[in-house]
Structure formats: structure tokens, C-alpha cells
PDB file of C-alpha atoms in Angstrom:
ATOM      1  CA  UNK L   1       6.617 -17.759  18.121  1.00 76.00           C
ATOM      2  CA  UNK L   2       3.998 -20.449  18.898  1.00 83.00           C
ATOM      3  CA  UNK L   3       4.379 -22.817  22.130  1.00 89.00           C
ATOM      4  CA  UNK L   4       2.276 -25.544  24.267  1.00 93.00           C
ATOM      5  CA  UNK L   5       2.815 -25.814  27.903  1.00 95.00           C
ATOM      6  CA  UNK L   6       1.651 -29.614  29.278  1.00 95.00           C
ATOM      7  CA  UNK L   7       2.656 -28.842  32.909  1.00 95.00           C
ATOM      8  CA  UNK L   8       2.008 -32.484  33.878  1.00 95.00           C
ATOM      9  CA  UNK L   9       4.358 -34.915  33.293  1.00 94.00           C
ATOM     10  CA  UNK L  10       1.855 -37.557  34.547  1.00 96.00           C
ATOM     11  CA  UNK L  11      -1.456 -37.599  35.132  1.00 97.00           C
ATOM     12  CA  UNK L  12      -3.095 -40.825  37.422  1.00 97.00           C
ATOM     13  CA  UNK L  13      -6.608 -41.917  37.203  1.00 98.00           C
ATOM     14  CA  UNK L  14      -8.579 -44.722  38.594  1.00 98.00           C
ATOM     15  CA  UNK L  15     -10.330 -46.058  35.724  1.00 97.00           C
ATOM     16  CA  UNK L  16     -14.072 -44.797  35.833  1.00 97.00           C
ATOM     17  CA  UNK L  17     -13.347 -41.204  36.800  1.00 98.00           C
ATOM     18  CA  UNK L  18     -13.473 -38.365  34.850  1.00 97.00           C
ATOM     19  CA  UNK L  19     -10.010 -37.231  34.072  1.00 97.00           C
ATOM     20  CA  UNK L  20      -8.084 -34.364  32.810  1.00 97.00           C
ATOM     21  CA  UNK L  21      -5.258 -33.827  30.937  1.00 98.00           C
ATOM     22  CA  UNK L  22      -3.572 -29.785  30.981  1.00 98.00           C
ATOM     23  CA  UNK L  23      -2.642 -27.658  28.256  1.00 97.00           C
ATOM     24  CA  UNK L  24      -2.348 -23.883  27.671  1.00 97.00           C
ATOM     25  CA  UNK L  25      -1.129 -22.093  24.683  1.00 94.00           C
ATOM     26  CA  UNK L  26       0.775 -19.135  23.536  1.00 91.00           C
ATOM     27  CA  UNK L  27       0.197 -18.037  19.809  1.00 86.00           C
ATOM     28  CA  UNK L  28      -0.772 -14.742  17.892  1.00 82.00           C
ATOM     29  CA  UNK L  29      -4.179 -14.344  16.317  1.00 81.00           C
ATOM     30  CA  UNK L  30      -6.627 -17.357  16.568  1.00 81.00           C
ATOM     31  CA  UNK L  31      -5.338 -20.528  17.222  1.00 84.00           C
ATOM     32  CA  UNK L  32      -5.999 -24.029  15.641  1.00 90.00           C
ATOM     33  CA  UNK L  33      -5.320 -26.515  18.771  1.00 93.00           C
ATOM     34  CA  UNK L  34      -5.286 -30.018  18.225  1.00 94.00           C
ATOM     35  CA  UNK L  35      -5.291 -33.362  20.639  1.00 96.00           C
ATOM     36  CA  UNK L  36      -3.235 -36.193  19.970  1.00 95.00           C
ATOM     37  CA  UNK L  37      -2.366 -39.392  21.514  1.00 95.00           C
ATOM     38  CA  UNK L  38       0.225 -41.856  21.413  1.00 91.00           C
ATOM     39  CA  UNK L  39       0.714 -45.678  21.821  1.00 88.00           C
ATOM     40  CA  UNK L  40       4.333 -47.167  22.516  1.00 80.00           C
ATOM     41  CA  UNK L  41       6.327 -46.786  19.409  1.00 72.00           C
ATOM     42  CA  UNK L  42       3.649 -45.625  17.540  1.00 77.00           C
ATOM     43  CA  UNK L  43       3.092 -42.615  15.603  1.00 80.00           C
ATOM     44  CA  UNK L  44       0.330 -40.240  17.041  1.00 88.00           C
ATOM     45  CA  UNK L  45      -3.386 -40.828  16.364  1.00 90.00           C
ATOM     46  CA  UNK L  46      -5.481 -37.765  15.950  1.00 89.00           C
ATOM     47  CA  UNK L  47      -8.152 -37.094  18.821  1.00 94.00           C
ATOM     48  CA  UNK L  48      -9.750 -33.619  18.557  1.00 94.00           C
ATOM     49  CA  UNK L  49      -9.619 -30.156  17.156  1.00 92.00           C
ATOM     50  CA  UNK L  50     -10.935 -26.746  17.883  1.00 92.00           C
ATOM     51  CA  UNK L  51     -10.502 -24.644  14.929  1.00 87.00           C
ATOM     52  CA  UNK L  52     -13.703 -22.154  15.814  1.00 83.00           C
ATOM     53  CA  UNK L  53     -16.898 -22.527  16.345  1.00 85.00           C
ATOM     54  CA  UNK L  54     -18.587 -23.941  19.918  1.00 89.00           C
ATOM     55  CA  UNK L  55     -15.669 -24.231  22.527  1.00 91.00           C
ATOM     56  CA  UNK L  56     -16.084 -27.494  23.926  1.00 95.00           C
ATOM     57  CA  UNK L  57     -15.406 -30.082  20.835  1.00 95.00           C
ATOM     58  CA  UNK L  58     -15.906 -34.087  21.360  1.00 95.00           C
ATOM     59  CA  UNK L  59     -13.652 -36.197  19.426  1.00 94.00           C
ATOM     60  CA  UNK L  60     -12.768 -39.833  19.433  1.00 91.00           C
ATOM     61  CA  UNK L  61     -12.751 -42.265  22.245  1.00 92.00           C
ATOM     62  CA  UNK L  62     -15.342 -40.292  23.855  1.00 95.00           C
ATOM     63  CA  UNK L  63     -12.860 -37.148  24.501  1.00 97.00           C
ATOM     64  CA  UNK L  64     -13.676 -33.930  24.490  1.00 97.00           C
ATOM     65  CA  UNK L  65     -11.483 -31.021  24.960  1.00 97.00           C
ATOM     66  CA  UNK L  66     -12.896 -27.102  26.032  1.00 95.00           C
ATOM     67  CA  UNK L  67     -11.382 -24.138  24.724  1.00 95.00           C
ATOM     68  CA  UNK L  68     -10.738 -21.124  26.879  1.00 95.00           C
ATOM     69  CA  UNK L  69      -9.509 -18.234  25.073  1.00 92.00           C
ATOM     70  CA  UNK L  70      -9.123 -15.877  28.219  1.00 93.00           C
ATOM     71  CA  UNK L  71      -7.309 -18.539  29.947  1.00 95.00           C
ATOM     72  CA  UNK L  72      -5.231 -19.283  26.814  1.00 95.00           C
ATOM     73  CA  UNK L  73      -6.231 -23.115  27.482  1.00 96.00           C
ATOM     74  CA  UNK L  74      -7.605 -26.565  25.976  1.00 97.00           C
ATOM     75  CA  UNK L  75      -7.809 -29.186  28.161  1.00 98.00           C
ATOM     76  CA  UNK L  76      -8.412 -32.478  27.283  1.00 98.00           C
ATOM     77  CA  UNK L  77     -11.338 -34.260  29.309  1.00 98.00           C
ATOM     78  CA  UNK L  78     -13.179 -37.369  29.378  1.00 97.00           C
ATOM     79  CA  UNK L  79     -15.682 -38.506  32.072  1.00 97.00           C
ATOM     80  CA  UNK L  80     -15.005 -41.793  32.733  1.00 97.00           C
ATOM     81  CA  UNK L  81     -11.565 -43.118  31.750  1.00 97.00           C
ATOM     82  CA  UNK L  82     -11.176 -46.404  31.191  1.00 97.00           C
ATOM     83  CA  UNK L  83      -7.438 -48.981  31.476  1.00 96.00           C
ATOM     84  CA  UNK L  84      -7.250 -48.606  27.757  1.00 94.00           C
ATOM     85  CA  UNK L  85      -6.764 -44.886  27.532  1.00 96.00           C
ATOM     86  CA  UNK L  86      -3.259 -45.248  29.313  1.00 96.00           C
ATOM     87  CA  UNK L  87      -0.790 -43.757  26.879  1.00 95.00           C
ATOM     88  CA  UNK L  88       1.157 -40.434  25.816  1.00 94.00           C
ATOM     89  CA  UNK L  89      -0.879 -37.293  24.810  1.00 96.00           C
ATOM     90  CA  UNK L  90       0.253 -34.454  23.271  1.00 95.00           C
ATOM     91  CA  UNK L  91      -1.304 -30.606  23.261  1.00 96.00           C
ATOM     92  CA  UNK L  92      -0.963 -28.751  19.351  1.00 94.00           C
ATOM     93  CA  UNK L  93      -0.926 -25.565  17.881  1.00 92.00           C
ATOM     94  CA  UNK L  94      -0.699 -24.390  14.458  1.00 86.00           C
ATOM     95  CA  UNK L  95      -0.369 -21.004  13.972  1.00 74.00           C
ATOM     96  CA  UNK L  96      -2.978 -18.958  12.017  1.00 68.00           C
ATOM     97  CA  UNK L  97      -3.500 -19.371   8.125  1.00 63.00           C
ATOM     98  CA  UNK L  98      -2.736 -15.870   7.162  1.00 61.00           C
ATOM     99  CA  UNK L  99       1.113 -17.036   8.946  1.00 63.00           C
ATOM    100  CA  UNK L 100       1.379 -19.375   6.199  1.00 65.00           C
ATOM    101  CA  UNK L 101       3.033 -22.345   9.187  1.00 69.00           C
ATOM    102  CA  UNK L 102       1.443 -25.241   8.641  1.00 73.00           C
ATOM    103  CA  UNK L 103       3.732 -27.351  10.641  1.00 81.00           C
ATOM    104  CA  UNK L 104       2.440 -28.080  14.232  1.00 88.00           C
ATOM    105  CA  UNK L 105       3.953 -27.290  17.821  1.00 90.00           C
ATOM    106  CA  UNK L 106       3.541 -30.005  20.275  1.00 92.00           C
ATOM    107  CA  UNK L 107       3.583 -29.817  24.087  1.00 93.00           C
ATOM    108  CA  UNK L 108       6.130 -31.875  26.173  1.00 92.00           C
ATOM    109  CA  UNK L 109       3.196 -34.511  26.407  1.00 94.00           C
ATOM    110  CA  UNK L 110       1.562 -35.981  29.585  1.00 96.00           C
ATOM    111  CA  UNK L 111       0.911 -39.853  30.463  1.00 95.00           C
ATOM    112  CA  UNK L 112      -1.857 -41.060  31.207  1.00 97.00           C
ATOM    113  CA  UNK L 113      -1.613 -43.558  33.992  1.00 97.00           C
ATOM    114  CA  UNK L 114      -5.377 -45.334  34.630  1.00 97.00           C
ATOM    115  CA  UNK L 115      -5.312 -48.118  37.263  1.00 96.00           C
ATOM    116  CA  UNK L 116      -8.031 -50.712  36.874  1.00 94.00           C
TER     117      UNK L 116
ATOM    118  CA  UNK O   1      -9.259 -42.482   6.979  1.00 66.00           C
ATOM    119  CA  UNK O   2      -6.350 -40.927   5.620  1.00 79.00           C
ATOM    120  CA  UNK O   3      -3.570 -43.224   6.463  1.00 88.00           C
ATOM    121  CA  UNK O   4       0.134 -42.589   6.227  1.00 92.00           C
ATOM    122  CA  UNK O   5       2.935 -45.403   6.223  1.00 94.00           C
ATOM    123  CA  UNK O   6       6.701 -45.257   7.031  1.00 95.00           C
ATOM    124  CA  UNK O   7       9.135 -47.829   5.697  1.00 96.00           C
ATOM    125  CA  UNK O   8      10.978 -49.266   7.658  1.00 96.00           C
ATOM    126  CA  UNK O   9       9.649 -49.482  10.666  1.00 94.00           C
ATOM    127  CA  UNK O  10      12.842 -49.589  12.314  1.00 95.00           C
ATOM    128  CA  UNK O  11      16.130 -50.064  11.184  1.00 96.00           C
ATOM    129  CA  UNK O  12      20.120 -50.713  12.751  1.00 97.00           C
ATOM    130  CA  UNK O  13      22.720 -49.702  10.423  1.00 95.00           C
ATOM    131  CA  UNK O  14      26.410 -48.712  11.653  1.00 96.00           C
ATOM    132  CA  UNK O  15      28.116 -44.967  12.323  1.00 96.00           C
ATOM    133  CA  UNK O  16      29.250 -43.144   9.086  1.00 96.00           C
ATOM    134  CA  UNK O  17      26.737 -45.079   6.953  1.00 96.00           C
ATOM    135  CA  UNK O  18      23.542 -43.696   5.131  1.00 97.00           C
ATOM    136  CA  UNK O  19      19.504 -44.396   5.869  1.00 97.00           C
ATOM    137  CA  UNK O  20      16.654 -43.082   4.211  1.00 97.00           C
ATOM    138  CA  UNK O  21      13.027 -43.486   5.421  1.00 97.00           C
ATOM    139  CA  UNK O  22      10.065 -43.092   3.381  1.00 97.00           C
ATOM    140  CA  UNK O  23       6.523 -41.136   4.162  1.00 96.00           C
ATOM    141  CA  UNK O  24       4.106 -42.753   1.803  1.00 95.00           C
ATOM    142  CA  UNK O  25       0.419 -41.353   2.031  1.00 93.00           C
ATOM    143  CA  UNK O  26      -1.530 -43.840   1.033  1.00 92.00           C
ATOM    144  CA  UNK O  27      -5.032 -42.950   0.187  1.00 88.00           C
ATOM    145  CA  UNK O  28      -4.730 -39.193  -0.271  1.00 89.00           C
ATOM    146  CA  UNK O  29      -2.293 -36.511  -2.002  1.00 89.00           C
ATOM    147  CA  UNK O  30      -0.390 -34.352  -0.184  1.00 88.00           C
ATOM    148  CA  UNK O  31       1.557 -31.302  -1.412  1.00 85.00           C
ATOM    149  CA  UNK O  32       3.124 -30.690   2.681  1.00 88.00           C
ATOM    150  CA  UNK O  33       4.379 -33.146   4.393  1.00 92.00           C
ATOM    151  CA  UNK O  34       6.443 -32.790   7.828  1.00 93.00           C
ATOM    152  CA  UNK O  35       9.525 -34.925   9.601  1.00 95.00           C
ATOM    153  CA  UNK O  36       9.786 -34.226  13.370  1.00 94.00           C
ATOM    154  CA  UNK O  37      11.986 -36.486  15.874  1.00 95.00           C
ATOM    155  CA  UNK O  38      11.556 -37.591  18.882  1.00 90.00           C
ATOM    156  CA  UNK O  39      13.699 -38.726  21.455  1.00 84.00           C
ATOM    157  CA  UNK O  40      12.722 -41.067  24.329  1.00 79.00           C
ATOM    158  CA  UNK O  41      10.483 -39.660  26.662  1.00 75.00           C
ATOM    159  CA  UNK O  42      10.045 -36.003  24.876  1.00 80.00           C
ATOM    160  CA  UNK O  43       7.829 -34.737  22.625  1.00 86.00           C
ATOM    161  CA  UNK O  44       8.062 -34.220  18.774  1.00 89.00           C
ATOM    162  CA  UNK O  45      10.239 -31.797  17.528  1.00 92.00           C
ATOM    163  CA  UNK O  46       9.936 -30.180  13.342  1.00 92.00           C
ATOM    164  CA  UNK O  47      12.633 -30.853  11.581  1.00 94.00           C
ATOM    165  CA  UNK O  48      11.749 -29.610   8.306  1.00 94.00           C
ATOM    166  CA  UNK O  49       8.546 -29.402   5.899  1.00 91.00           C
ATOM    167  CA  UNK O  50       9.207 -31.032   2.802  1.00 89.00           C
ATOM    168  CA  UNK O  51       7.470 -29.535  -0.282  1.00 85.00           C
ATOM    169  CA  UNK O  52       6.283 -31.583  -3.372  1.00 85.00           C
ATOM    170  CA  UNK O  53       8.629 -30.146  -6.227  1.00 83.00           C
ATOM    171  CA  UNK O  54      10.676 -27.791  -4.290  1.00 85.00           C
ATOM    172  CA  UNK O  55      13.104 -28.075  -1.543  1.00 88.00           C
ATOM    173  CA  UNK O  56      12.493 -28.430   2.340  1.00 91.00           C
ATOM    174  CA  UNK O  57      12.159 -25.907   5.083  1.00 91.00           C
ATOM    175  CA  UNK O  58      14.398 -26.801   7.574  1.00 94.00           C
ATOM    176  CA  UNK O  59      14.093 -25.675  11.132  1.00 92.00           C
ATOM    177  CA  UNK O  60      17.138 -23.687  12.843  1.00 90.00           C
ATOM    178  CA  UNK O  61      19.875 -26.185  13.925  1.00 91.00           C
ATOM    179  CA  UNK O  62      18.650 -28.693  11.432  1.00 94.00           C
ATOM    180  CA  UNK O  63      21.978 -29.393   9.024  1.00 93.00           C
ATOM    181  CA  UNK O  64      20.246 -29.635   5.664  1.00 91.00           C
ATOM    182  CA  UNK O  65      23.104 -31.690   4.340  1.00 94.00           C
ATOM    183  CA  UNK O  66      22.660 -34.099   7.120  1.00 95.00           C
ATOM    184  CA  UNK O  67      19.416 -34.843   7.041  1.00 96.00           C
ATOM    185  CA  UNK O  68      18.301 -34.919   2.977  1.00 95.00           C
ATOM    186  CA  UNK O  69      14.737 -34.411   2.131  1.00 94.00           C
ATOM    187  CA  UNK O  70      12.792 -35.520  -1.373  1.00 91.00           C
ATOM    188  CA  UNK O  71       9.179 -34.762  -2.163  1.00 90.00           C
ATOM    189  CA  UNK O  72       9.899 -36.224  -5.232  1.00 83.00           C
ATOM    190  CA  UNK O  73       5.706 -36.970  -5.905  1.00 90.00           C
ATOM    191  CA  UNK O  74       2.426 -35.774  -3.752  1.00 90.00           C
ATOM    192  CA  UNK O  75       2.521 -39.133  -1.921  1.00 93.00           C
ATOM    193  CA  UNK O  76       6.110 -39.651  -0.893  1.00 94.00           C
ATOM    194  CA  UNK O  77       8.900 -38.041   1.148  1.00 94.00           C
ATOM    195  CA  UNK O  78      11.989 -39.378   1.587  1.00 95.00           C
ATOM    196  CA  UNK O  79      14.147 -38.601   4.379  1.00 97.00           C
ATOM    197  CA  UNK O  80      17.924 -39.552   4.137  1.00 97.00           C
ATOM    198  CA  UNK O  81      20.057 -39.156   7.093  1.00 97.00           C
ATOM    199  CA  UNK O  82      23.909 -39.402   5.697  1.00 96.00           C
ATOM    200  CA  UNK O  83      26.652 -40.216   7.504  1.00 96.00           C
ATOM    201  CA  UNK O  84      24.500 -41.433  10.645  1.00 96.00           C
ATOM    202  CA  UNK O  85      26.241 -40.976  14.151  1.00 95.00           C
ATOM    203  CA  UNK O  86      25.073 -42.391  17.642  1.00 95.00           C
ATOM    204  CA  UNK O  87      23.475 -39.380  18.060  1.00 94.00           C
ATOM    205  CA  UNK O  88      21.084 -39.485  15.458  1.00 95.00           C
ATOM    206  CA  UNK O  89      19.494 -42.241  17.073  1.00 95.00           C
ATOM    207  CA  UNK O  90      15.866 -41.124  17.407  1.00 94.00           C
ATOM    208  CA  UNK O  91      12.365 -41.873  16.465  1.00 93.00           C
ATOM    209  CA  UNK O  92      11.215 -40.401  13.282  1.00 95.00           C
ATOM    210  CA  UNK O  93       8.056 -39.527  12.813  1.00 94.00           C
ATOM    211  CA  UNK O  94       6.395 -37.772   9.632  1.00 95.00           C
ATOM    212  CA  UNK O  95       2.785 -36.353   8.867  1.00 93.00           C
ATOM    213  CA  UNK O  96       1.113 -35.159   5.972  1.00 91.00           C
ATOM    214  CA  UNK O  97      -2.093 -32.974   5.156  1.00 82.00           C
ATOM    215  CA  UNK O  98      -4.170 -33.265   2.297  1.00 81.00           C
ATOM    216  CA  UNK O  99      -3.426 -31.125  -0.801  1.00 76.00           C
ATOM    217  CA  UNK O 100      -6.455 -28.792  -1.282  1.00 69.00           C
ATOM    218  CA  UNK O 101      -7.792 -28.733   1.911  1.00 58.00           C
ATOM    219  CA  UNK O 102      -7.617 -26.003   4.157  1.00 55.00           C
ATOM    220  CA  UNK O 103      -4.769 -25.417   7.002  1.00 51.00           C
ATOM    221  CA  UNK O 104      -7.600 -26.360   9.292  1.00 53.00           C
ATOM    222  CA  UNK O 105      -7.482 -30.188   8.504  1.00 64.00           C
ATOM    223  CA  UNK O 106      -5.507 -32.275  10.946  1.00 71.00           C
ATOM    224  CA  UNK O 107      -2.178 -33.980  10.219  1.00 83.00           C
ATOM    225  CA  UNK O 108      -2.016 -37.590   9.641  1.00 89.00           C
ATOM    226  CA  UNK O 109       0.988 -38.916  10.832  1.00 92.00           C
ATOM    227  CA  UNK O 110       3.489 -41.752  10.166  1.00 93.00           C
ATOM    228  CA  UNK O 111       3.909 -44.796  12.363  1.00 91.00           C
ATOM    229  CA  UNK O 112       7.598 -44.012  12.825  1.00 92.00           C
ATOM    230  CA  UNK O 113      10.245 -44.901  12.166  1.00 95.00           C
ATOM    231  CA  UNK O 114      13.584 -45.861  14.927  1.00 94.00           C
ATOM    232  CA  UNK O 115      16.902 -45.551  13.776  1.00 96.00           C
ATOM    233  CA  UNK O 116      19.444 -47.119  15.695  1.00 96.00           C
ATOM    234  CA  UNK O 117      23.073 -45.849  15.042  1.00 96.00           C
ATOM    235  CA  UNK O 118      25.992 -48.523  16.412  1.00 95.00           C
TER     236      UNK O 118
END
């Protein structure tokens, strides 16, 4: 079985540093790993994806997440956060096509606390 | 972009009664789509995938009686949860992936959807 580990439950930032946001990952075969974030009761806005290819991906907002297969991990970066990005994000996995899964694991989520 | 709505956006309704909530994809077909929950403070959890023309996949511990699922057309789910309890308050939250594409493409999800139950 697939999981995501977000071992922060909180991560604080002053606003213009670079921050990160944790995630590792446990899944057989190649993983597709996907970023997304949430607004208060909101539904979840896609950020970034690794599927294969170069390991670090950019996405929106000026994210940008590197992929680590030894260390199983894909954190979720971005050099200079800004007040806005304060919300909920959540670490994905979808297992492997040839699994035939399509549904996606999520991570606990971490927020994303930047003070102006 | 892809965009997919949920109707209603929230919704009250007293213990032993019925609710469904719909999953509309709006500018795109889609043959999958997904209903997780999500209680306050936690993260999303799969309920079931819902399958345009055949019956859900629900997870394990999911009662498929309880909570009814309809992919009755490639843009619309319908989730009914009968006989609603306290318990089943939640946030629902659905997603959907384009129909020919690749497993590769992301999800687009739902706004959600709250369900109080009195």
C-alpha cells in the first residue's frame, strides 16, 4: 500500500525567506507525486507534479518541488514566501499505472504560517 | 482550466434524513471521478471512486448503503448520504480526471461541500 508522511504539522516563515514544506513517500514502482494546497473551506488547488523526467519541477505560485528517489522524498520549496502563501498543503501519491489506482493518497498536510 | 463544481456548498439538514451532493465537471468529461472526506484539521481521506456507467469502488469501512454513489453521465457524480447522523458531519470533497488522458494528469477537485448533521 501507498502512503505520504508530512512530519510537520506547521511550518513558520517570515515572509521573504525561502521556505520548505516536508514530504516523503512510500509506494512500489515509480511514483506520480503531486503538490496541493488549500484555502479555508476550499477544495484543493493543484500546485505541482513530478511524474518523470528532470527532478526538480516548478509549478504555480512560483513553487517548485525536488524529487529524491533515494531519499524517497518531494519537498515542496519556494524562495521567497510571501503573507499570501499561508494556507494548508498537502503531499500526493498515486500509485503506478500498470496498478490500475487512480485515486490519490494525501499526507496529513502541513500549514503554512508566513508572518509579514 | 478544468474546473469542477459541487452543489451545495454547504448544507444543515437534521439526523435520520437524506443529502445528496453533486460533482459537476464543467468544462471537461470525466469517466473517474473520486469523493474523499475530510474532517477538521486532517487530511482527505477516499471514500470511493465512482465510475461513469458502473458502480463505485468503495474503500474498506466505507458502508456502500450509507453513502450512495451515481455516475449517472461523464460530468456528474452524485453522492447521497442516507440516513445522515452527527457523525457524518464532514467536509466533502470530490475530484475528477479527464477521460482519455493518461493516469499522469492531475485531479481537479471540487470546492466542497460541508454537511452539517443536527
Amino acid at each position: 500500500a501507498q502512503s505520504v508522511a508530512q512530519p510537520e504539522d506547521q511550518v513558520n516563515v517570515a515572509e521573504g525567506n525561502p521556505l520548505t514544506v516536508k514530504c516523503t513517500y512510500s509506494v512500489s514502482g515509480n511514483p506520480y507525486l503531486f503538490w496541493y494546497v488549500q484555502y479555508p473551506n476550499r477544495g484543493l488547488q493543484f500546485l505541482l507534479k513530478y511524474i518523470t523526467g528532470d527532478n526538480l519541477v516548478k509549478g504555480s505560485y512560483g513553487f517548485e518541488a525536488e524529487f529524491n528517489k533515494s531519499q524517497t522524498s518531494f519537498h515542496l520549496k519556494k524562495p521567497s514566501a510571501l503573507v499570501s502563501d499561508s494556507a494548508l498543503y498537502f503531499c500526493a501519491v498515486r500509485a503506478p499505472m500498470d496498478t490500475g489506482r487512480r485515486a490519490l493518497t494525501f499526507g496529513s498536510g502541513t500549514r503554512l504560517q508566513v508572518q509579514p | 482550466g478544468a474546473v469542477v463544481s459541487q452543489h451545495p456548498s454547504w448544507v444543515i439538514c437534521k439526523s435520520g434524513t437524506s443529502v445528496k451532493i453533486e460533482c459537476r465537471s464543467l468544462d471537461f468529461q470525466a469517466t473517474t471521478m473520486f469523493w474523499y472526506r475530510q474532517f477538521p484539521k486532517q487530511s482527505l481521506m477516499l471514500m470511493a471512486t465512482s465510475n461513469e456507467g458502473s458502480k463505485a469502488t468503495y474503500e474498506q469501512g466505507v458502508e456502500k448503503d450509507k453513502f450512495l454513489i451515481n455516475h449517472a453521465s461523464l460530468t456528474l457524480s452524485t453522492l447521497t448520504v442516507t440516513s445522515a447522523h452527527p457523525e457524518d458531519s464532514s467536509f466533502y470533497i470530490c475530484s475528477a480526471s479527464p477521460s482519455g488522458t493518461s493516469g499522469s494528469k492531475e485531479q481537479f477537485f471540487g470546492p466542497g461541500t460541508r454537511l452539517t448533521v443536527l
